[in-house]
mmCIF file of C-alpha atoms in Angstrom:
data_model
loop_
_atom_site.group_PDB
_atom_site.id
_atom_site.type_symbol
_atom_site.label_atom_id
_atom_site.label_comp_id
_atom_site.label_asym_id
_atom_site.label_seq_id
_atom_site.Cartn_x
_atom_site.Cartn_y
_atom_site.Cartn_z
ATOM 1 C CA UNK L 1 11.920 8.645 22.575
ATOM 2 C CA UNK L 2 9.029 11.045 22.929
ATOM 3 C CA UNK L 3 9.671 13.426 20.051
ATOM 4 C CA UNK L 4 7.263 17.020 20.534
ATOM 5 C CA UNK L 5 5.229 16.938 17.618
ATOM 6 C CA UNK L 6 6.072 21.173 16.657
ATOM 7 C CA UNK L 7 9.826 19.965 16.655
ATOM 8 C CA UNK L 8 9.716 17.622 14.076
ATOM 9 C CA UNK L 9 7.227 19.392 11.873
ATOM 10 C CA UNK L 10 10.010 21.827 11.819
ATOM 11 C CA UNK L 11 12.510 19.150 11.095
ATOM 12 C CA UNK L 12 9.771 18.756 8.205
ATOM 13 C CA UNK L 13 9.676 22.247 6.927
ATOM 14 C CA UNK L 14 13.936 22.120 6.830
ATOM 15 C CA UNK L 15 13.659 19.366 4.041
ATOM 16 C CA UNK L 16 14.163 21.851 1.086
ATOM 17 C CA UNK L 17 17.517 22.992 2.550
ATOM 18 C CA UNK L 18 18.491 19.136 2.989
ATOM 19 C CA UNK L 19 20.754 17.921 1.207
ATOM 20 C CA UNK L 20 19.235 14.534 0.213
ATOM 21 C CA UNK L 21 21.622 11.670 0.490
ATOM 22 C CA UNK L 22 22.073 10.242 -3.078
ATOM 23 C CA UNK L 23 20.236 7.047 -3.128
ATOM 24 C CA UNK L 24 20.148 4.801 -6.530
ATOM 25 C CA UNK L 25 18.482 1.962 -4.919
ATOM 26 C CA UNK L 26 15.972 1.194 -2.313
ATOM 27 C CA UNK L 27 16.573 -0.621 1.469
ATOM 28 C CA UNK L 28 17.771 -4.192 -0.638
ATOM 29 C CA UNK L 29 17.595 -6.897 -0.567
ATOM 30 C CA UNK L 30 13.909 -7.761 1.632
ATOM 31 C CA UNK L 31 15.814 -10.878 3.077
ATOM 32 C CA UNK L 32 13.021 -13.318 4.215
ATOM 33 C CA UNK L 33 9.321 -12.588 4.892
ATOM 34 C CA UNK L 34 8.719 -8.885 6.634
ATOM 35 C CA UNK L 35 7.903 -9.504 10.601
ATOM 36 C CA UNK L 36 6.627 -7.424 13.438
ATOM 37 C CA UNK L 37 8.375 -7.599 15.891
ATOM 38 C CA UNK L 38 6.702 -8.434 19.188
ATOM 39 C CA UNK L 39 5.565 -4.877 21.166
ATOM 40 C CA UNK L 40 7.306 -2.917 17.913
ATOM 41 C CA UNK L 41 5.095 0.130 15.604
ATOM 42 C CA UNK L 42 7.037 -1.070 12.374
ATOM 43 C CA UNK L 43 8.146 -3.500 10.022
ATOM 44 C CA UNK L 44 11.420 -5.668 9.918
ATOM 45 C CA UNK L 45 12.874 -8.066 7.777
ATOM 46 C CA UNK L 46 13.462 -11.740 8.642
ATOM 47 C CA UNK L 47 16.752 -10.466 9.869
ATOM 48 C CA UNK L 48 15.348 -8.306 12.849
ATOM 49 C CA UNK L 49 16.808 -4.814 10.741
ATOM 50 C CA UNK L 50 14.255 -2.105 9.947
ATOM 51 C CA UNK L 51 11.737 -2.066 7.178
ATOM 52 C CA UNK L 52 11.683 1.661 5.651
ATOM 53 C CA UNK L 53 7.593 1.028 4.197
ATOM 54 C CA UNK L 54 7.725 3.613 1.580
ATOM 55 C CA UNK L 55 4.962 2.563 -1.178
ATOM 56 C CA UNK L 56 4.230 4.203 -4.287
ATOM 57 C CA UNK L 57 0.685 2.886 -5.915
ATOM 58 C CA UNK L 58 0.098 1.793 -8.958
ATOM 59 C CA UNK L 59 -3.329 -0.031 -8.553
ATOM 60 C CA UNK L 60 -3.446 -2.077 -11.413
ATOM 61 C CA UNK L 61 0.117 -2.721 -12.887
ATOM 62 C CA UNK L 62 -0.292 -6.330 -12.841
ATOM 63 C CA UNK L 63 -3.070 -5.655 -14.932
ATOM 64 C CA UNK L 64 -1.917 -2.701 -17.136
ATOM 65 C CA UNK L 65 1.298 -3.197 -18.134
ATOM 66 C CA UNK L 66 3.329 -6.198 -20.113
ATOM 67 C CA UNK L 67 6.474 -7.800 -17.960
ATOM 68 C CA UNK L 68 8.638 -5.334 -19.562
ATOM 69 C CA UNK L 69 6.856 -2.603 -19.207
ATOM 70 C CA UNK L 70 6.482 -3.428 -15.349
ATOM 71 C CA UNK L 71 9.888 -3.875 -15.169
ATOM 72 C CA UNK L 72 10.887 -0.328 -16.288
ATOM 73 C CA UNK L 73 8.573 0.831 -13.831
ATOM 74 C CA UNK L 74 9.863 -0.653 -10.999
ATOM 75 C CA UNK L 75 13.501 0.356 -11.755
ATOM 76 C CA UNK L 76 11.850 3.819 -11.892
ATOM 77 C CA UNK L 77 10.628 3.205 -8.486
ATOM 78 C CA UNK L 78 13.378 1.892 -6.857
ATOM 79 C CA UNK L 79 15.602 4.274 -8.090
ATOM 80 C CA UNK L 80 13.471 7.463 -6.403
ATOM 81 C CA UNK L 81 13.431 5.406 -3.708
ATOM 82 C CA UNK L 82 10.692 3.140 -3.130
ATOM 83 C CA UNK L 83 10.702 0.268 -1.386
ATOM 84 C CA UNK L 84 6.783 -1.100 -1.830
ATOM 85 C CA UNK L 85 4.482 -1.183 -4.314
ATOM 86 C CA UNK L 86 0.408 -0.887 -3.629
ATOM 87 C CA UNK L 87 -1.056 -3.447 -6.152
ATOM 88 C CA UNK L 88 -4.455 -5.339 -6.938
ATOM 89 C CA UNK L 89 -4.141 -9.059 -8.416
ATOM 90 C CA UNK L 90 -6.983 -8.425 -10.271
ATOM 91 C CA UNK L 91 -8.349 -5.828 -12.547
ATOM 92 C CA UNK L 92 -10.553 -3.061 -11.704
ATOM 93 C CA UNK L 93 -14.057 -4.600 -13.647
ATOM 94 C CA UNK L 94 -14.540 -8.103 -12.711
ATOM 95 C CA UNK L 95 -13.802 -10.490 -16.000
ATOM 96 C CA UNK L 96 -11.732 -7.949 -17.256
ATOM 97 C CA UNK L 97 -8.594 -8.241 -19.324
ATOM 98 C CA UNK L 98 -4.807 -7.625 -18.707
ATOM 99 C CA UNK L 99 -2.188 -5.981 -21.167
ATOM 100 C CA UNK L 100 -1.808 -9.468 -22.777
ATOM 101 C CA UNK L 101 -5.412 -9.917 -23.423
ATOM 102 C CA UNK L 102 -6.469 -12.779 -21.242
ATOM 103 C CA UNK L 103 -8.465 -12.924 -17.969
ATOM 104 C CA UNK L 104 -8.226 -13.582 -14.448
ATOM 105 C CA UNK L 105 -10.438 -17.179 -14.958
ATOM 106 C CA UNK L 106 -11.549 -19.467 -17.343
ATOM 107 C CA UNK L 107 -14.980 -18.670 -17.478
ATOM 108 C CA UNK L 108 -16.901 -15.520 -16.311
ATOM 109 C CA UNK L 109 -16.636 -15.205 -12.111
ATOM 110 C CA UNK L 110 -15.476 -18.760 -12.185
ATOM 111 C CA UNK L 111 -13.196 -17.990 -9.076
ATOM 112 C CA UNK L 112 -11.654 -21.919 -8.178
ATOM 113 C CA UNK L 113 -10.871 -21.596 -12.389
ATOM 114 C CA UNK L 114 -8.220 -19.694 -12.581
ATOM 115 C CA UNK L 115 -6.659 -18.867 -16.379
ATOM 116 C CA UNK L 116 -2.859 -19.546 -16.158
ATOM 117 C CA UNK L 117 -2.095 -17.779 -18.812
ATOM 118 C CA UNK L 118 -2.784 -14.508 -16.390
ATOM 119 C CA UNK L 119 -1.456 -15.373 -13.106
ATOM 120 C CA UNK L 120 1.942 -16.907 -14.686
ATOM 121 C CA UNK L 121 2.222 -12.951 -15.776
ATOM 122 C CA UNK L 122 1.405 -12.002 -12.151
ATOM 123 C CA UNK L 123 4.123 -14.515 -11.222
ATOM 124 C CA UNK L 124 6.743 -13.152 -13.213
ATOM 125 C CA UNK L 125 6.663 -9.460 -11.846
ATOM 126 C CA UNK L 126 6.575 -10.572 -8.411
ATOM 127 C CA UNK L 127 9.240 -12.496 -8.607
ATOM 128 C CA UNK L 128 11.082 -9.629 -9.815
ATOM 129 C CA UNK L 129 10.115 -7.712 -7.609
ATOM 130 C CA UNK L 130 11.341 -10.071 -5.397
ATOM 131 C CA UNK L 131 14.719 -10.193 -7.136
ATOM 132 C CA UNK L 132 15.347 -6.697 -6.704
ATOM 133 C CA UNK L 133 13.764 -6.461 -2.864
ATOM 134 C CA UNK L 134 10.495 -4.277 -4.357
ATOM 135 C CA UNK L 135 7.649 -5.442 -1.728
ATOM 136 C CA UNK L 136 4.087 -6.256 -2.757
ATOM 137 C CA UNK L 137 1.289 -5.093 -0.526
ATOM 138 C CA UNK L 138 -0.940 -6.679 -2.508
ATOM 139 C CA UNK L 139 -4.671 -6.505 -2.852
ATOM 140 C CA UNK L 140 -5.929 -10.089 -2.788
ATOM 141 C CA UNK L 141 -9.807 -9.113 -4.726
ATOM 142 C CA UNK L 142 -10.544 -5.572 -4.443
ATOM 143 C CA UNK L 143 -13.555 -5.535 -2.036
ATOM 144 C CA UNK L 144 -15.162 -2.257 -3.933
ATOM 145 C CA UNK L 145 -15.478 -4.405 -7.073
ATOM 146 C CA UNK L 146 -15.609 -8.003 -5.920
ATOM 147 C CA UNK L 147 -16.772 -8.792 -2.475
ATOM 148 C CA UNK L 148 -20.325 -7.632 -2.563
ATOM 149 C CA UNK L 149 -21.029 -10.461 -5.529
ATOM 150 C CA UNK L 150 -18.805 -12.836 -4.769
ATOM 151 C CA UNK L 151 -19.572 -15.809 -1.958
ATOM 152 C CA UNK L 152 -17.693 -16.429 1.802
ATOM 153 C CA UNK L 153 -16.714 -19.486 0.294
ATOM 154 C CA UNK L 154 -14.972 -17.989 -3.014
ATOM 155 C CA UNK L 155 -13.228 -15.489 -0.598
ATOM 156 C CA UNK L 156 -11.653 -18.858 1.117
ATOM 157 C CA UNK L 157 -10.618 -19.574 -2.106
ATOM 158 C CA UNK L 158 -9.253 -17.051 -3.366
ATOM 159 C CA UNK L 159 -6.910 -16.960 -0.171
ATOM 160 C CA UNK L 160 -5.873 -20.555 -0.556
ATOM 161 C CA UNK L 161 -5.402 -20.278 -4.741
ATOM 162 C CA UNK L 162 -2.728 -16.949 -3.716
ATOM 163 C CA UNK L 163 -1.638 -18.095 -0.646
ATOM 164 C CA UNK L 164 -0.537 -21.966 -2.154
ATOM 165 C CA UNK L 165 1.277 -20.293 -5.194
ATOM 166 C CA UNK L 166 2.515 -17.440 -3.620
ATOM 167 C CA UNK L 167 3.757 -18.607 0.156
ATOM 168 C CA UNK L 168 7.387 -18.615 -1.264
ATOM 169 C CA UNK L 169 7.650 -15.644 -1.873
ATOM 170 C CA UNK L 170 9.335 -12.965 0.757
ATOM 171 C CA UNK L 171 8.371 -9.953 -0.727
ATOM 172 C CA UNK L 172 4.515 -10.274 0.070
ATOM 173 C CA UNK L 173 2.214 -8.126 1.977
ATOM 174 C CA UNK L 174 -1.310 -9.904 2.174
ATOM 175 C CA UNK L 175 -3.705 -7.332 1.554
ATOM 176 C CA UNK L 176 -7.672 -7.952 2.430
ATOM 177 C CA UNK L 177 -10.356 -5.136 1.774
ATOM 178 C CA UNK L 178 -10.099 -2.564 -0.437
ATOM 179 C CA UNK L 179 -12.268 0.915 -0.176
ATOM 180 C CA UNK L 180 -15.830 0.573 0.097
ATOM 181 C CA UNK L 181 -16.438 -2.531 2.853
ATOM 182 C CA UNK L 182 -20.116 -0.866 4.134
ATOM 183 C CA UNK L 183 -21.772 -3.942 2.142
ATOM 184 C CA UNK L 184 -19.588 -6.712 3.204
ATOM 185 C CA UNK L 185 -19.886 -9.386 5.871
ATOM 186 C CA UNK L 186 -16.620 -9.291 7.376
ATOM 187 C CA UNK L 187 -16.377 -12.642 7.313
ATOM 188 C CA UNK L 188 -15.925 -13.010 4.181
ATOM 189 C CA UNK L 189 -12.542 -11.136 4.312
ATOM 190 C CA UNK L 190 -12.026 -13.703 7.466
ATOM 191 C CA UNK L 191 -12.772 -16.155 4.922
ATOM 192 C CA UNK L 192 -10.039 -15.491 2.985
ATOM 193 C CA UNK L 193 -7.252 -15.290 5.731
ATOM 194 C CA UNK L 194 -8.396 -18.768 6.521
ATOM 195 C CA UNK L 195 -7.848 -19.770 2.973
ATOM 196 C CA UNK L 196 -3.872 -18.046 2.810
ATOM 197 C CA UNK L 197 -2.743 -19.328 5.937
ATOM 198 C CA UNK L 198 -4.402 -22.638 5.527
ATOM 199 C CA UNK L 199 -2.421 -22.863 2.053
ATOM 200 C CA UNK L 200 0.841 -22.140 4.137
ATOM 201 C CA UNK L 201 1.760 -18.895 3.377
ATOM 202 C CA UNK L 202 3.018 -17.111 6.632
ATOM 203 C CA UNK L 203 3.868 -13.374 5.204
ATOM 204 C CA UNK L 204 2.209 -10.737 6.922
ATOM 205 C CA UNK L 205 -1.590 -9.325 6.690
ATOM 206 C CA UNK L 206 -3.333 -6.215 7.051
ATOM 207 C CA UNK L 207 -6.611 -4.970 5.593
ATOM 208 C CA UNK L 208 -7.293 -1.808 3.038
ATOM 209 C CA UNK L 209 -9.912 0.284 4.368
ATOM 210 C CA UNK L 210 -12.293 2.717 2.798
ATOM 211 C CA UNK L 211 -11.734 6.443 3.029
ATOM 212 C CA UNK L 212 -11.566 8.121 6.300
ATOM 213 C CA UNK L 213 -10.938 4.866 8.346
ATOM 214 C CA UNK L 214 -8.251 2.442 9.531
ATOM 215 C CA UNK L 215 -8.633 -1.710 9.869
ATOM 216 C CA UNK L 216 -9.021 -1.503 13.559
ATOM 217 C CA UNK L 217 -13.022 -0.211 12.519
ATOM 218 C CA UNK L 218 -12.831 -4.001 11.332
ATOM 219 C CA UNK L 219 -12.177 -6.970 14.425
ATOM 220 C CA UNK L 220 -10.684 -9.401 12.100
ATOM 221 C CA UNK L 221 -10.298 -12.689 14.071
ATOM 222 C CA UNK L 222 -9.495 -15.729 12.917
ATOM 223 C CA UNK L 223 -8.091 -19.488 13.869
ATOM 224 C CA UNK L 224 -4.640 -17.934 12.854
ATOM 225 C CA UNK L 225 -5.087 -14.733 15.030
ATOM 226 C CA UNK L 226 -6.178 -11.545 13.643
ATOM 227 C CA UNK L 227 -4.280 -8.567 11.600
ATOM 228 C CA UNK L 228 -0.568 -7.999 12.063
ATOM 229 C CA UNK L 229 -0.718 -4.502 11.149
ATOM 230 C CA UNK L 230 -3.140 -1.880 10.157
ATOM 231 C CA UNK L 231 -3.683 0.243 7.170
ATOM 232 C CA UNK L 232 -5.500 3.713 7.387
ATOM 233 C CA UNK L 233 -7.156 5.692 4.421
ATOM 234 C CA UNK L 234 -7.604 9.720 4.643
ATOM 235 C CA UNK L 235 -8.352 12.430 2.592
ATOM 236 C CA UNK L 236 -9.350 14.734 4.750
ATOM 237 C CA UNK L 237 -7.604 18.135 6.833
ATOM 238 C CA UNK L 238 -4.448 17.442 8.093
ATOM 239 C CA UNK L 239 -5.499 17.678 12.156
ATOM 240 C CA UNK L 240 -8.405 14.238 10.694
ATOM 241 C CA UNK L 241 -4.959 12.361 9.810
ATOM 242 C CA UNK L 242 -3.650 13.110 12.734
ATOM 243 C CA UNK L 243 -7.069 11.985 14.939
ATOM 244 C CA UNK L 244 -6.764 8.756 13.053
ATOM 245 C CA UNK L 245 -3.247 7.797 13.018
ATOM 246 C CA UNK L 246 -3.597 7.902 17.010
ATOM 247 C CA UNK L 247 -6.754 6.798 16.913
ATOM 248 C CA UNK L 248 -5.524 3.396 15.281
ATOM 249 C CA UNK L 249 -2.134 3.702 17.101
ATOM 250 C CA UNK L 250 -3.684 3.967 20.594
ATOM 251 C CA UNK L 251 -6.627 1.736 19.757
ATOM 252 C CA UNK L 252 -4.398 -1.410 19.168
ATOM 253 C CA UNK L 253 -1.102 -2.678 19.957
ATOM 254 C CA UNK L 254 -0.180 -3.533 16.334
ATOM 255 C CA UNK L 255 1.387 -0.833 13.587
ATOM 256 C CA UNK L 256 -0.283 1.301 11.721
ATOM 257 C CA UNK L 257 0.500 2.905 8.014
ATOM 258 C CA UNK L 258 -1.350 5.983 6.103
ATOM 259 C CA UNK L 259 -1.456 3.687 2.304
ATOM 260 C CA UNK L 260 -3.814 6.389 1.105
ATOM 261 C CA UNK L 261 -4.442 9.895 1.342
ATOM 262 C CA UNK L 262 -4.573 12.708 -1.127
ATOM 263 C CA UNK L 263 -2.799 11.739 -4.845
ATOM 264 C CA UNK L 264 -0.359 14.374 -6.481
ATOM 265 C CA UNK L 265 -0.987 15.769 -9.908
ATOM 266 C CA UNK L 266 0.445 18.330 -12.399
ATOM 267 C CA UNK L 267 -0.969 21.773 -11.743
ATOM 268 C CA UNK L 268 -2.396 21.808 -15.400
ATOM 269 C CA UNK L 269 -4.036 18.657 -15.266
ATOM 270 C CA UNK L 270 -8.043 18.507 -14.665
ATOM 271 C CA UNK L 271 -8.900 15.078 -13.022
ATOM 272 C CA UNK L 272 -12.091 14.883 -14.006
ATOM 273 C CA UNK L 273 -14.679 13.650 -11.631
ATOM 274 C CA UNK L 274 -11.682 12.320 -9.612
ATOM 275 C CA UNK L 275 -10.143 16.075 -9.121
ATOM 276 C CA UNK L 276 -11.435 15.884 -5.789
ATOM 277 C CA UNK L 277 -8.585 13.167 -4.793
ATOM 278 C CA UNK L 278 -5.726 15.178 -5.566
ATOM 279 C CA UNK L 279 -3.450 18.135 -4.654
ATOM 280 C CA UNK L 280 -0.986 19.893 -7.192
ATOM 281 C CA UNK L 281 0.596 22.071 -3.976
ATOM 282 C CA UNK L 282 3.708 20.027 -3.116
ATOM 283 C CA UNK L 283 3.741 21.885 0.481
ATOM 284 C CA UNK L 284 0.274 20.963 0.946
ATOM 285 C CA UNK L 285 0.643 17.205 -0.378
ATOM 286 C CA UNK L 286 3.427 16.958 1.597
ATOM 287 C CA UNK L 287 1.909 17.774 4.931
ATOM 288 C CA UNK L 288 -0.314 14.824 4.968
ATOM 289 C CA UNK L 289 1.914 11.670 4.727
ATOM 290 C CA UNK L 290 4.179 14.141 7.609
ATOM 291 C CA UNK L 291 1.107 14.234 10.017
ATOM 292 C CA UNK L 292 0.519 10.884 10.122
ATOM 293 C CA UNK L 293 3.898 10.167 10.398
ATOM 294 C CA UNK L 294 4.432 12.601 13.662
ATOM 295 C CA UNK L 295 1.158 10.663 14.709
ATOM 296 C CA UNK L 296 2.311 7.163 14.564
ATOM 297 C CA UNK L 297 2.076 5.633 11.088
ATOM 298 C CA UNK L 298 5.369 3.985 10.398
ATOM 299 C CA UNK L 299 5.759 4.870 6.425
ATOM 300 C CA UNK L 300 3.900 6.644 3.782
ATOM 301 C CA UNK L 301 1.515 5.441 0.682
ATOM 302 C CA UNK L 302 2.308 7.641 -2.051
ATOM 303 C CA UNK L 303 0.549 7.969 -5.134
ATOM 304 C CA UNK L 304 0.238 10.033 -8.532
ATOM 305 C CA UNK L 305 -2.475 10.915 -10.997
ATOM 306 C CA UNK L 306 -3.048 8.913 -12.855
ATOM 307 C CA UNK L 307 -0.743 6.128 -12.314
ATOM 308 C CA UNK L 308 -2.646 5.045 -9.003
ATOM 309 C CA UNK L 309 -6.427 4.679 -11.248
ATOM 310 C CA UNK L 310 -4.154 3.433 -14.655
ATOM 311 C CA UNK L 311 -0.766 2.074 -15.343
ATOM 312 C CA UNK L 312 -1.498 1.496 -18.983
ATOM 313 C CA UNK L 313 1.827 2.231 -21.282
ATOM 314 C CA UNK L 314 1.908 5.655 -22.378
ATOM 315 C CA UNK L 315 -0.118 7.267 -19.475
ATOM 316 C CA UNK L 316 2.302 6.399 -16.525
ATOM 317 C CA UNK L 317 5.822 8.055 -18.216
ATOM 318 C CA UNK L 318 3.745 11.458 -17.666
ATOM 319 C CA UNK L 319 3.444 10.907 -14.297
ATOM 320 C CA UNK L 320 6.707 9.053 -12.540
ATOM 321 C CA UNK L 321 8.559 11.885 -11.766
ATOM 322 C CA UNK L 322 6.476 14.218 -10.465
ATOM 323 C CA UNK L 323 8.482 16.261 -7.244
ATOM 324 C CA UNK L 324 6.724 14.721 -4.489
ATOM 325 C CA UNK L 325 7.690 11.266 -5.650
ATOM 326 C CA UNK L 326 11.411 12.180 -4.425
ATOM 327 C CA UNK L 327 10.170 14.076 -1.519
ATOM 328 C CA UNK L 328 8.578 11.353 0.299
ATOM 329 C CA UNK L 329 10.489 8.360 -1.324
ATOM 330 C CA UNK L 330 13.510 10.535 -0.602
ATOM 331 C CA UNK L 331 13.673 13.702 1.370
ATOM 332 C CA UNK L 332 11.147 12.784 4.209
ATOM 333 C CA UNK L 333 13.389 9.214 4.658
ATOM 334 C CA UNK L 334 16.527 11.629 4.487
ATOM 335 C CA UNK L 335 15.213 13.817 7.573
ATOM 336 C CA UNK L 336 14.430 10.499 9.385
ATOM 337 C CA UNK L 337 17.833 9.036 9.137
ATOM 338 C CA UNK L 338 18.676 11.721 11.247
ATOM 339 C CA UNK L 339 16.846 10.174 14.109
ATOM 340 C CA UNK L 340 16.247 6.504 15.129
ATOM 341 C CA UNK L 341 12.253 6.787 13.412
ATOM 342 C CA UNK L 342 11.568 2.950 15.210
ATOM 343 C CA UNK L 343 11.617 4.725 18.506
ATOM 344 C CA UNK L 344 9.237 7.858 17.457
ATOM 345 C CA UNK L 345 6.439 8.319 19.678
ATOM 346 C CA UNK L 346 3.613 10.319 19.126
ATOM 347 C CA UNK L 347 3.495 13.332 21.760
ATOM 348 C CA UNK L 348 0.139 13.126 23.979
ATOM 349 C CA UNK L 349 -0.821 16.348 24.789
ATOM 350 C CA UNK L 350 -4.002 15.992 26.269
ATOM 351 C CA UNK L 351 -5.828 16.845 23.140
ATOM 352 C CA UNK L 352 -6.814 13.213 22.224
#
């Protein structure tokens, strides 16, 4: 269907007179790995039925929070209707420590010595995330803090160490990158697809770009094949989403997601050197994660000051229900169950 993009951004602006279809849970269970499906722009589970991507991020939960902390934060999540959540294995500083104390590896950057003590906690939330169909598009090393310092050859094993514990699992989204990738070889991020899918683990991968780009700026190849979607970062005027949504969705035959854009805070709230990242104007926030939608992304990455830089206990219940958590986990997915949103295509009207 080839929708004109001024009629649905009017189907947008309707959303506060929706009534939104009361929704306790999200699009469970994820039955079997997620798929694309050969010539689709979207997700599906094993079962061939639609994959609604709608992430919230909390960077470092695996980090920040105890298991039952993270628990009580997914329900949260689920229950506004999330279906993904945007996570890093590891913490922010390398040789850091998680809620329980203990760090990623045995000794300092020690990366084939993994502490088991950590990654059993890591375990346990994503297998209940699992349990109750929350997907993981999960951040393997994030490049900004990692890749720069660490070898091509620790990348491979990083990818092998996840992909061999973690291959079971059907709630996975393999995850390379993260933000600034202007100092690495990209073959170090090839390194690590090697190392997952020579472990065995089939689930889907994609790679986390830095600000104002997509992974098609990246020509992952690999013996396996190269990305089976793409992920796009933007913070910029709405009509700069919308030039790289189509961008990445004309440049490749693969999907392609907005994860990132501009994060929502309270209106009283000064973020510090990080103000610059956010938007208290819920008509404003909102626009973003609508243009690249009427441009070709298949979901939105939503995310909330401060919860996406720190999900320690105590900072994230100030933050979880802010409004535009229910209007894009909620009333943008209400609009678009009004129309068939696998068959959206963005209007070409001669302007790109």
């Amino acid at each position: 269907m080839n929708l004109q993009l001024r009629g649905l951004w009017l189907l947008a602006l309707t959303s506060v007179l929706v009534c939104v279809i009361h929704r306790t849970k999200a699009e469970l269970p994820v039955v079997g790995p997620l798929k694309v499906d050969e010539g689709a722009r979207h997700l599906s589970k094993a079962d061939g039925t639609h994959f609604g991507f709608a992430a919230d991020t909390p960077w470092q939960l695996l980090n920040d929070l105890k298991f039952e902390q993270a628990v009580e934060f997914i329900s949260i999540r689920i229950a506004q209707g999330f279906t993904t959540l945007q996570m890093t294995c590891l913490p922010w500083i390398p040789n850091d420590v998680n809620a329980y104390g203990q760090k990623p590896f045995v000794c300092d950057n020690c990366y084939t010595a993994p502490n088991e003590a950590f990654w059993s906690h890591v375990d346990a939330v994503l297998q209940h995330m699992e349990s109750v169909g929350m997907v993981a598009y999960l951040v393997v090393m994030w490049a900004d803090g990692y890749s720069a310092a660490v070898s091509e050859q620790d990348h491979y094993n990083m990818g092998h160490f996840v992909g061999s514990r973690w291959k079971g699992l059907t709630n996975i989204i393999w995850v390379l990158g993260g933000d600034n990738l202007c100092c690495t070889n990209k073959v170090k991020f090839e390194q690590m697809f090697e190392g997952i899918r020579d472990a065995g683990a089939q689930q889907v991968v994609t790679l986390h770009p830095r600000g104002g780009e997509a992974s098609t700026y990246f020509s992952i190849q690999t013996s396996y094949g190269g990305l089976d979607f793409h992920s796009a970062q933007q913070r910029h005027p709405v009509p700069l989403v919308v030039w790289l949504t189509r961008y990445a969705y004309t440049s490749t035959n693969k999907p392609v997601v907005l994860v990132e854009t501009y994060y929502e805070k309270s209106q009283n709230i000064d973020a510090g050197d990080w103000d610059s990242l956010h938007l208290p104007d819920s008509a404003q926030f909102r626009s973003f994660p609508w243009a690249a939608r009427v441009s070709g992304s298949f979901g939105e990455g939503y995310g909330a000051w401060m919860i996406w830089l720190e999900a320690k206990d105590g900072v994230w219940q100030n933050d979880i229900n802010l409004p535009g958590a229910i209007h894009i986990a909620q009333q943008m997915r209400t609009i678009l169950h009004f129309v068939d949103e696998t068959t959206l295509v963005p209007e070409n009207d001669g302007s790109w």
